[in-house]
XYZ file of C-alpha atoms in Angstrom:
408
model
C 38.704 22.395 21.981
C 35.737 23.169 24.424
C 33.889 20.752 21.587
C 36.214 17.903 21.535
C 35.928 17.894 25.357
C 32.413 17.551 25.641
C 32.168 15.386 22.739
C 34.089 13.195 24.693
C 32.114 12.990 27.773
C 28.841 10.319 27.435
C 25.716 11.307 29.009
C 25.833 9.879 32.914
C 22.137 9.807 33.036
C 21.473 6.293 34.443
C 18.835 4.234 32.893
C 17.072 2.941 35.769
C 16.176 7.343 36.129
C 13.697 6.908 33.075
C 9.962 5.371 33.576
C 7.880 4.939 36.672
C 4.746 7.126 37.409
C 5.654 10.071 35.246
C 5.697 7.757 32.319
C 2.416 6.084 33.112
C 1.316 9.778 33.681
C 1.981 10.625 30.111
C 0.524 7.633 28.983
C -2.849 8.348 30.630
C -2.498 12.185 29.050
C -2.070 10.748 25.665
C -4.896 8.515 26.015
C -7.371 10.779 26.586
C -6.362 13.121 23.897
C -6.767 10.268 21.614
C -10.314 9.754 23.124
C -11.367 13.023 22.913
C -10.319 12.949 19.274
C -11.971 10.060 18.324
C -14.989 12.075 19.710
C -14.423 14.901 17.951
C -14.106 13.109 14.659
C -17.412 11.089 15.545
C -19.282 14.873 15.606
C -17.099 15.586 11.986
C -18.699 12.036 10.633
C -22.324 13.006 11.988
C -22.479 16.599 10.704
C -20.243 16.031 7.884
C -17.266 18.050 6.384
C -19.112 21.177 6.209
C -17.888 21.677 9.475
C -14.672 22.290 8.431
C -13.110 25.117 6.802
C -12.938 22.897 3.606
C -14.236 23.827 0.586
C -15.190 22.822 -2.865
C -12.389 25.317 -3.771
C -9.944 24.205 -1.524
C -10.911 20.494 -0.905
C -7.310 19.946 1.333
C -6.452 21.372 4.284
C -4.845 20.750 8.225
C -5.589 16.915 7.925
C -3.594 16.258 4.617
C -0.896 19.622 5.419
C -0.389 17.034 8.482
C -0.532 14.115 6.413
C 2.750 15.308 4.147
C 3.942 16.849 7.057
C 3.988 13.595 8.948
C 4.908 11.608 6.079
C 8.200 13.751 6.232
C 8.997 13.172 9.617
C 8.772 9.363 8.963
C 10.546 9.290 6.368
C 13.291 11.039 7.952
C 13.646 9.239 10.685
C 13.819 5.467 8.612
C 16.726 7.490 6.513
C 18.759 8.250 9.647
C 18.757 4.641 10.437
C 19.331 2.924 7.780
C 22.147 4.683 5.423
C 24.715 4.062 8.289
C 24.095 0.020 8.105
C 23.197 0.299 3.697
C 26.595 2.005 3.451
C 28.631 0.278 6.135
C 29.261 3.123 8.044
C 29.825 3.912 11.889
C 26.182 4.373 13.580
C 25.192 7.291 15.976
C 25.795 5.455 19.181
C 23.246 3.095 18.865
C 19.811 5.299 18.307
C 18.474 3.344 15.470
C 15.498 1.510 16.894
C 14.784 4.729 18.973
C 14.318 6.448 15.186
C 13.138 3.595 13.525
C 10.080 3.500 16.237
C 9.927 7.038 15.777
C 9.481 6.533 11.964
C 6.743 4.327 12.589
C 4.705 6.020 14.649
C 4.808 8.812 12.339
C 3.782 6.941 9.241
C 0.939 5.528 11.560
C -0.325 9.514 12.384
C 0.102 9.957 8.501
C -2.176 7.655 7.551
C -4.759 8.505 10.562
C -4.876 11.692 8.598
C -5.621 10.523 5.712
C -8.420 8.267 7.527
C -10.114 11.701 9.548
C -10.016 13.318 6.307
C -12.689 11.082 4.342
C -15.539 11.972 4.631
C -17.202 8.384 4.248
C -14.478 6.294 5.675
C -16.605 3.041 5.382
C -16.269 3.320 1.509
C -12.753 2.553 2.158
C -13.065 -0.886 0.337
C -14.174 1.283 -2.909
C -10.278 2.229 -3.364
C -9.043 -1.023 -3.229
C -12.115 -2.626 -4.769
C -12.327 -0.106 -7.883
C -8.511 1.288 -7.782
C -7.209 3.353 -10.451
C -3.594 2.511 -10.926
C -2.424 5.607 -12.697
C -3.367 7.521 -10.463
C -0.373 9.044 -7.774
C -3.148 9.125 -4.887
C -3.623 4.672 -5.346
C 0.770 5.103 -6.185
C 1.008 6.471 -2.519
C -1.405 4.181 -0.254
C 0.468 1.495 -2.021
C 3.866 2.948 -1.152
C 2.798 3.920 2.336
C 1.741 0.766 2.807
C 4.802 -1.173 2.133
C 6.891 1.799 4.074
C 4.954 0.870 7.019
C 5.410 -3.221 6.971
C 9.236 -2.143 5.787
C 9.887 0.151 9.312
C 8.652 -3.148 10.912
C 10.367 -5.699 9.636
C 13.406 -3.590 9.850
C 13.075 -3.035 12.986
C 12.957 -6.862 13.881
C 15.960 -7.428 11.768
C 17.708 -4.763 13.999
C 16.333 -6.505 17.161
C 16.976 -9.922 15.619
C 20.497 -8.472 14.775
C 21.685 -7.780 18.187
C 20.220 -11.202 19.648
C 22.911 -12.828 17.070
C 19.677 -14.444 14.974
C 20.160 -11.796 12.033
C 23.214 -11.906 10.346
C 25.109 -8.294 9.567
C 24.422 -8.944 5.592
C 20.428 -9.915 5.614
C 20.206 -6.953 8.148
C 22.311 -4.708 5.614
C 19.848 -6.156 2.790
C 16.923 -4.555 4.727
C 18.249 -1.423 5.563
C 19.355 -0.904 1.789
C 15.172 -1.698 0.732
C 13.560 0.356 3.752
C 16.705 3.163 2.709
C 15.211 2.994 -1.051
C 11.416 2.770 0.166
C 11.800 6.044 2.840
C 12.976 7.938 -0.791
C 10.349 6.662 -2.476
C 7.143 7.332 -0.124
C 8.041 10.833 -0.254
C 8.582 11.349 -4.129
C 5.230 9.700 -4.204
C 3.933 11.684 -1.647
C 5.288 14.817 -4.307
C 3.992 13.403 -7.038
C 0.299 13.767 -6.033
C 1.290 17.677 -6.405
C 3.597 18.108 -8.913
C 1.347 16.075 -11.555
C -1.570 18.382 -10.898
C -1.177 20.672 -13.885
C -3.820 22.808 -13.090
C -2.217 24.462 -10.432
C 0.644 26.781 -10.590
C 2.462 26.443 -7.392
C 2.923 22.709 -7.475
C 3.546 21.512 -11.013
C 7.150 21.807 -10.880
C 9.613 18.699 -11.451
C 11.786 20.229 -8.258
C 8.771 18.850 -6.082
C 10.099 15.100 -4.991
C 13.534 15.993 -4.586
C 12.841 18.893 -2.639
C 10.327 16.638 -0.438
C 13.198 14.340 0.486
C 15.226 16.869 1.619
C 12.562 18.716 3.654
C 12.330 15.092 5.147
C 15.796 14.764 5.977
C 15.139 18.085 7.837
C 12.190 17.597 10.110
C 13.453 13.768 10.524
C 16.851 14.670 11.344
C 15.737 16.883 13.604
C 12.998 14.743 15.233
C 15.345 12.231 15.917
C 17.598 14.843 17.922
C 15.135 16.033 20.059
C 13.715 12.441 21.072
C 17.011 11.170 21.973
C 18.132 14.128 23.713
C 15.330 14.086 26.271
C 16.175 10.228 26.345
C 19.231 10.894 26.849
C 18.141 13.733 29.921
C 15.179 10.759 30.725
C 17.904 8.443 31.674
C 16.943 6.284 29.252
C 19.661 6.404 26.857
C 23.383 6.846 26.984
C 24.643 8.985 24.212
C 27.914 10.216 23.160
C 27.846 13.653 22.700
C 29.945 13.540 19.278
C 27.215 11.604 17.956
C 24.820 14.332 18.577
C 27.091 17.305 16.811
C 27.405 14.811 13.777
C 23.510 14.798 13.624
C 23.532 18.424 14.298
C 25.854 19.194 11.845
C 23.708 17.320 9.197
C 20.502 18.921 10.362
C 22.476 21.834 8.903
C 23.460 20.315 6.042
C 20.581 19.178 5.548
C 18.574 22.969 6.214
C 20.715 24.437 3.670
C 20.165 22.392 0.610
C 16.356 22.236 1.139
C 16.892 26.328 1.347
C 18.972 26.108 -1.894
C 15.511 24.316 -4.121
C 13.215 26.668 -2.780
C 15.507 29.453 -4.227
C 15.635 27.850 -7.175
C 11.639 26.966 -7.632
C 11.212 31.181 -6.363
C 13.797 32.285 -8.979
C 12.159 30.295 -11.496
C 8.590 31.347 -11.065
C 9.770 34.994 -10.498
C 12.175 36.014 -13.194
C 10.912 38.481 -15.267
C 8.510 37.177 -18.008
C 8.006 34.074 -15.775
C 4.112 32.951 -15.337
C 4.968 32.022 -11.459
C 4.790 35.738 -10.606
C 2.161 35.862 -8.673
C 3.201 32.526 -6.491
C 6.126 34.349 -5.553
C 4.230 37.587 -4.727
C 1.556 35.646 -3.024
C 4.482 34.016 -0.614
C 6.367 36.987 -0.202
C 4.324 40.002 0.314
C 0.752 37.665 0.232
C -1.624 35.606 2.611
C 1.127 33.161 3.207
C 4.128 35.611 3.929
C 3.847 34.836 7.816
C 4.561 31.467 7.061
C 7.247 32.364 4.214
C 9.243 34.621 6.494
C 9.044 32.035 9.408
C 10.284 29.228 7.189
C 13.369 31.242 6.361
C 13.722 32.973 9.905
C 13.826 29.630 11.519
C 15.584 27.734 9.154
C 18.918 30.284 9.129
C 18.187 29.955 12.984
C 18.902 26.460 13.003
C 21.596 26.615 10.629
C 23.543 28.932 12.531
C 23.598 26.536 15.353
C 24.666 23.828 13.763
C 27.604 25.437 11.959
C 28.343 27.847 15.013
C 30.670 24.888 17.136
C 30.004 27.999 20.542
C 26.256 27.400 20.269
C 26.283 23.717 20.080
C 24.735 22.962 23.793
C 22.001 20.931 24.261
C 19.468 23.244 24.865
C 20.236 25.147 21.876
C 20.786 22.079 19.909
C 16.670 21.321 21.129
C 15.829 24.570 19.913
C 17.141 24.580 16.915
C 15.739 20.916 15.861
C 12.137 22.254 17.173
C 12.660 25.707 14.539
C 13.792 23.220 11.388
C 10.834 21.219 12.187
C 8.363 23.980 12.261
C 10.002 25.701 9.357
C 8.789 22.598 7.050
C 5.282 22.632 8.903
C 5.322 26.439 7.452
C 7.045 24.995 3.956
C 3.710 22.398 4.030
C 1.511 24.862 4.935
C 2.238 27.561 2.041
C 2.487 24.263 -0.600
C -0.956 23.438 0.131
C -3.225 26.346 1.078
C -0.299 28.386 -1.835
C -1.846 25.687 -4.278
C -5.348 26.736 -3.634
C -5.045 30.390 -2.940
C -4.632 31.185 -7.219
C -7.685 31.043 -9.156
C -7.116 28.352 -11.535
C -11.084 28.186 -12.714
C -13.196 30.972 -14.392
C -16.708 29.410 -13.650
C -17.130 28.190 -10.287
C -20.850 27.316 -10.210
C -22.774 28.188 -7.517
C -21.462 30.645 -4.371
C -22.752 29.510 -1.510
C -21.305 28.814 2.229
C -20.960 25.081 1.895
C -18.544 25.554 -1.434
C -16.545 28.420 -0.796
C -15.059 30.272 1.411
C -16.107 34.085 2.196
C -18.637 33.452 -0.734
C -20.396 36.493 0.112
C -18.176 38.786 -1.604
C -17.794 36.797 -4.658
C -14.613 35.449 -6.291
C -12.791 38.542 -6.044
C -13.442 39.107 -1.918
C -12.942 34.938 -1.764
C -9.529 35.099 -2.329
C -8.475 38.213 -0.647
C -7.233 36.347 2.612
C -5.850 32.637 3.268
C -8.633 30.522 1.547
C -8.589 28.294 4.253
C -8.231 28.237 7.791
C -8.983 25.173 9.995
C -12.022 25.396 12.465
C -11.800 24.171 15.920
C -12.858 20.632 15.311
C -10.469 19.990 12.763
C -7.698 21.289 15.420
C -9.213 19.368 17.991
C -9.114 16.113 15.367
C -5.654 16.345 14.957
C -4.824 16.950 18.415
C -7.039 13.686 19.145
C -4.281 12.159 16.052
C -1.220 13.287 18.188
C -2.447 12.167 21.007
C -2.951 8.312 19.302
C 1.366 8.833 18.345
C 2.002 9.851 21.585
C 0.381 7.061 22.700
C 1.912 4.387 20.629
C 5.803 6.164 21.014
C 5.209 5.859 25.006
C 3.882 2.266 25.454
C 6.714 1.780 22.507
C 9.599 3.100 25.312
C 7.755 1.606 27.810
C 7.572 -2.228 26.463
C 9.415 -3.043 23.856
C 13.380 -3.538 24.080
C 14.662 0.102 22.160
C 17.480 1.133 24.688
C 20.917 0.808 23.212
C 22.880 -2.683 23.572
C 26.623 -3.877 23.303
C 25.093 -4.528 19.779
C 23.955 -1.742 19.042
C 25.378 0.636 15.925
């Protein structure tokens, strides 16, 4: 009952509450972080990638865990938006350009990872100039690509929409492409694992699936958190019902991407199987902090979202914030887990700038985590965020998101 009453009961925030000199504040915040970044990455390009915790062994790390991470979140958010209109259905009280420019600005920190993690960026041209077409890395900048101008358009169809210039059907036809392309960047984004059969951990056909629902996760959840501090902004008006109905797909949502990686763990452990030591390596390895987390925080925000007593805003918050740093634990035990088994006998030569902890040899090289970022690299991506920040603030602050009569 206690739900059904405050499901009722919009959010009385007025919207004249949000902007002013606390916005402009953040703005000026974000700005610098992206200028201090861009700094940052300038020392990277000068010194090169040595000064990274990269390695010839483990040629990935923060930038492209962020990348997939990011990808995700994007991803997420486009999918929230658009199966409502694709399928005809009622809306979430009317938060789809707030999640659409959500979605965008995340693609747009994807691909800036992607960018800071080249270590020539001005042989860009090569790719497209000398592109390899079966290859899943050209299969994703395509992909990306066309997610990106997708998110756009659909967002002017959505703006177009409520003006009365878009009619319901062309807008449904858009949402029905960006619905298919938001499934599609992430299998993509899946495949560049799963078709690497040298390594154990990620050559698994369970890899895209499970990467679209560990976007519907982290986007779900995303989307939750913005508008609710809209929503407390005064910048938004939201029924609360429609936040318990995201809530209770967040959980949804938590539980199947639980349910693959059970099934990818049972596979690789039962007896006899030759994923063995993945699972031991998660489990009881360098990556169990970030195994145990994943599962801590995911039954954490499960919990809440099927628990109607705990659905309040500020657990709701807290819960979104654990799903979303469950799958930043899920990326980071994919990646550094895909690295952290041997998968070569002859390395060539051991020296500092081609593996990590080469003193020790092999053997005392992959003792540990065989990668851990160094404090440029965090102060890189930190100079990344800042640039999304940026973008999702002068995106509030300018451009017409706020919910209309319209709206859906």
């Amino acid at each position: 009952m206690s739900e059904n009453i405050g499901a009722a009961r919009p959010s009385s925030a007025p919207a004249a509450k949000f902007g002013g000199k606390g916005l402009n504040v953040a703005i000026v915040i974000a700005a610098i972080a992206t200028v201090a970044g861009l700094a940052l990455w300038g020392v990277q390009l000068s010194g090169g990638m040595v000064q990274t915790g990269m390695r010839n062994l483990d040629s990935w790390g923060l930038y492209i865990t962020m990348f997939m991470f990011l990808v995700g979140l994007s991803a997420g958010g486009l999918i929230i938006s658009s199966v409502p209109k694709a399928l005809g259905l009622p809306g979430f009280g009317g938060i789809s350009k707030v999640a659409v420019w959500t979605s965008i600005c995340c693609t747009v920190l994807a691909i800036g990872f992607v960018v800071v993690d080249l270590g020539q960026p001005l042989r860009l041209w090569e790719l497209f100039a000398y592109s390899n077409l079966s290859s899943p890395l050209m299969w994703d900048i395509a992909v990306i690509a066309t997610y990106l101008v997708l998110s756009v358009v659909y967002l002017w169809a959505t703006l177009r929409h409520e003006a009365g210039r878009v009619s319901a059907k062309a807008l449904r036809v858009v949402s029905v492409v960006a619905l298919v392309t938001a499934v599609l960047v992430h299998s993509v984004t899946a495949w560049i694992f799963s078709l690497n059969v040298g390594r154990e951990m990620w050559h698994t056909a369970l890899m895209a699936p499970w990467f679209v629902s560990s976007a519907l996760v982290c986007g779900t959840a995303l989307v939750l958190v913005v508008v609710i501090a809209l929503r407390k902004a005064g910048y938004m008006q939201l029924d609360q019902s429609n936040v318990v109905k995201m809530l209770k797909m967040l959980g949804a949502f938590v539980l199947v991407d639980l349910y693959f990686f059970g099934c990818d763990l049972l596979t690789e452990g039962f007896p006899g199987g030759s994923g063995a030591e993945v699972v031991a390596m998660l489990t009881s390895g360098p990556l169990a902090p970030f195994f145990w987390a994943e599962i801590a925080l995911c039954a954490f925000a499960a919990v809440v979202a099927f628990a109607p007593a705990l659905r309040r805003n500020g657990l709701i918050v807290a819960a979104s914030v654990a799903a979303i740093a469950a799958i930043f634990c899920k990326r980071v035990q994919l990646l550094v887990g895909g690295f952290q088994v041997v998968n070569i006998d002859l390395p060539g030569p051991m020296t500092s700038a081609t593996v990590t902890s080469w003193e020790s040899g092999m053997a005392g090289a992959y003792q540990g985590m065989v990668y851990w970022p160094t404090p440029i690299e965090f102060g890189v991506a930190l100079g990344v965020f800042g640039l999304g920040a940026l973008i999702l603030l002068l995106g509030l602050k300018f451009l017409p998101l706020k919910p209309t009569e319209n709206s859906h």
